[in-house]
Amino acid sequence: MDRRNFIVGAAAWMIAHDLLAEGTASVPRRDADPRIRGIRLQTHHPLEAMADFYVGAMGMRRVRSGPRALVVEAGATRLEFVYEEPTSADTVWPQGPGGAFYHFAFNIPENKIAAARDWQLERTPLFETPDPMRDPAFAKDVRHFRSWNAHSVFFYDPAGNVVEHIARHDMNNAAPGAFSPKDFLCVSEIALVTDDVEALAQRLMPDLAIEQYRGGGQFFRALGDEHGLVLLFGRGREQGLGSGKLRRAAPFPCEIELAGTSSKVALPEGPYFIRSG
């Protein structure tokens, strides 16, 4: 699907939250101030399998589904996958190099990373953690982001997206009880891939009224805050570290709906469209 055809569906996508659910799981807890309201991503993986994973295994609420799109609710965020036929059989993940893929993360209660780790491990393998990012208080597949005061786990979904559960300890969102689907608070990270991270960061910060988050460099930036971050990756950045099957970051069509100052940004750096307001 080319950029123009992908973006044509934006109007319908933006009102997906007004549709009645086709099926429901437990009522999700929501982030009190989510920045990322919705993301729309391309997939070459069959939508039936994506629904089996996100609705069946992960327990997310199905908002809408059809032959071309699946919309689920992750706490305060709508997550949509738009199906595109692969160019050949060997492009489909995981047998071949795969088609479109992304990195995104779900905020979870800051006290539940160990419980989320055990819960997710019943559903998917988890990436192992590089030694410098290990925390001896947790299992070896839990990563410690010290400068962000956060712990997380990473895994692949059926389409080869790099998915993360992240517990941000600076947030006042601890919750009682065992981990369950209601603990997906929102999508708190979505990565865009570009050839010039610095130039794209300098454009997006004023256009979207967001600031640089902690750290960053020539090939990585995080813009926003704990309630929602637009990550910028340099093209070719390794993804899936610790999974045994690395992927190289590349730009694929992506639409993002953000809370905040009203603006619309179509980016020539990649097939991206961001709406804020």
Tab-separated table of N, CA and C in Angstrom, residues 42 51 71 117 135 140 142 151 155-156 167 181 196 222 227 229 233 275:
chain	number	residue	atom	x	y	z
A	42	GLN	N	0.719	-0.570	9.125
A	42	GLN	CA	0.549	-1.536	8.047
A	42	GLN	C	1.021	-2.909	8.518
A	51	ALA	N	-5.732	-10.831	15.151
A	51	ALA	CA	-6.839	-10.804	16.104
A	51	ALA	C	-6.699	-11.917	17.131
A	71	VAL	N	-8.958	-3.145	14.520
A	71	VAL	CA	-8.764	-2.091	15.513
A	71	VAL	C	-9.004	-2.688	16.892
A	117	ARG	N	5.990	-9.692	33.125
A	117	ARG	CA	6.975	-10.600	32.531
A	117	ARG	C	6.468	-12.035	32.573
A	135	ASP	N	19.162	-6.029	35.691
A	135	ASP	CA	18.958	-5.641	37.082
A	135	ASP	C	18.897	-6.942	37.873
A	140	LYS	N	16.450	-12.353	33.810
A	140	LYS	CA	17.397	-11.868	32.807
A	140	LYS	C	16.729	-11.307	31.554
A	142	VAL	N	14.260	-9.064	31.760
A	142	VAL	CA	13.751	-7.733	32.122
A	142	VAL	C	14.875	-6.721	31.935
A	151	HIS	N	11.609	-0.175	33.895
A	151	HIS	CA	11.918	-1.558	33.545
A	151	HIS	C	10.950	-2.004	32.461
A	155	PHE	N	9.174	-8.353	23.127
A	155	PHE	CA	8.806	-9.592	22.437
A	155	PHE	C	8.336	-9.247	21.032
A	156	TYR	N	8.269	-10.259	20.174
A	156	TYR	CA	7.706	-10.097	18.837
A	156	TYR	C	6.231	-10.487	18.848
A	167	ALA	N	7.259	-0.361	32.544
A	167	ALA	CA	6.832	0.158	33.840
A	167	ALA	C	7.701	1.367	34.158
A	181	PRO	N	-5.142	-7.985	31.289
A	181	PRO	CA	-5.255	-7.039	30.170
A	181	PRO	C	-5.664	-5.627	30.573
A	196	ASP	N	17.660	11.075	8.874
A	196	ASP	CA	18.265	12.208	9.582
A	196	ASP	C	17.478	12.458	10.866
A	222	ALA	N	14.031	10.645	21.616
A	222	ALA	CA	12.700	10.424	22.180
A	222	ALA	C	12.080	11.785	22.436
A	227	HIS	N	3.903	9.845	29.344
A	227	HIS	CA	2.558	9.510	28.875
A	227	HIS	C	2.519	9.218	27.376
A	229	LEU	N	5.619	8.931	23.898
A	229	LEU	CA	6.878	9.317	23.267
A	229	LEU	C	6.859	8.946	21.794
A	233	PHE	N	14.254	6.695	15.117
A	233	PHE	CA	15.351	5.755	14.901
A	233	PHE	C	16.040	6.079	13.588
A	275	ARG	N	-1.358	13.610	13.452
A	275	ARG	CA	-2.397	14.582	13.783
A	275	ARG	C	-2.372	14.825	15.275
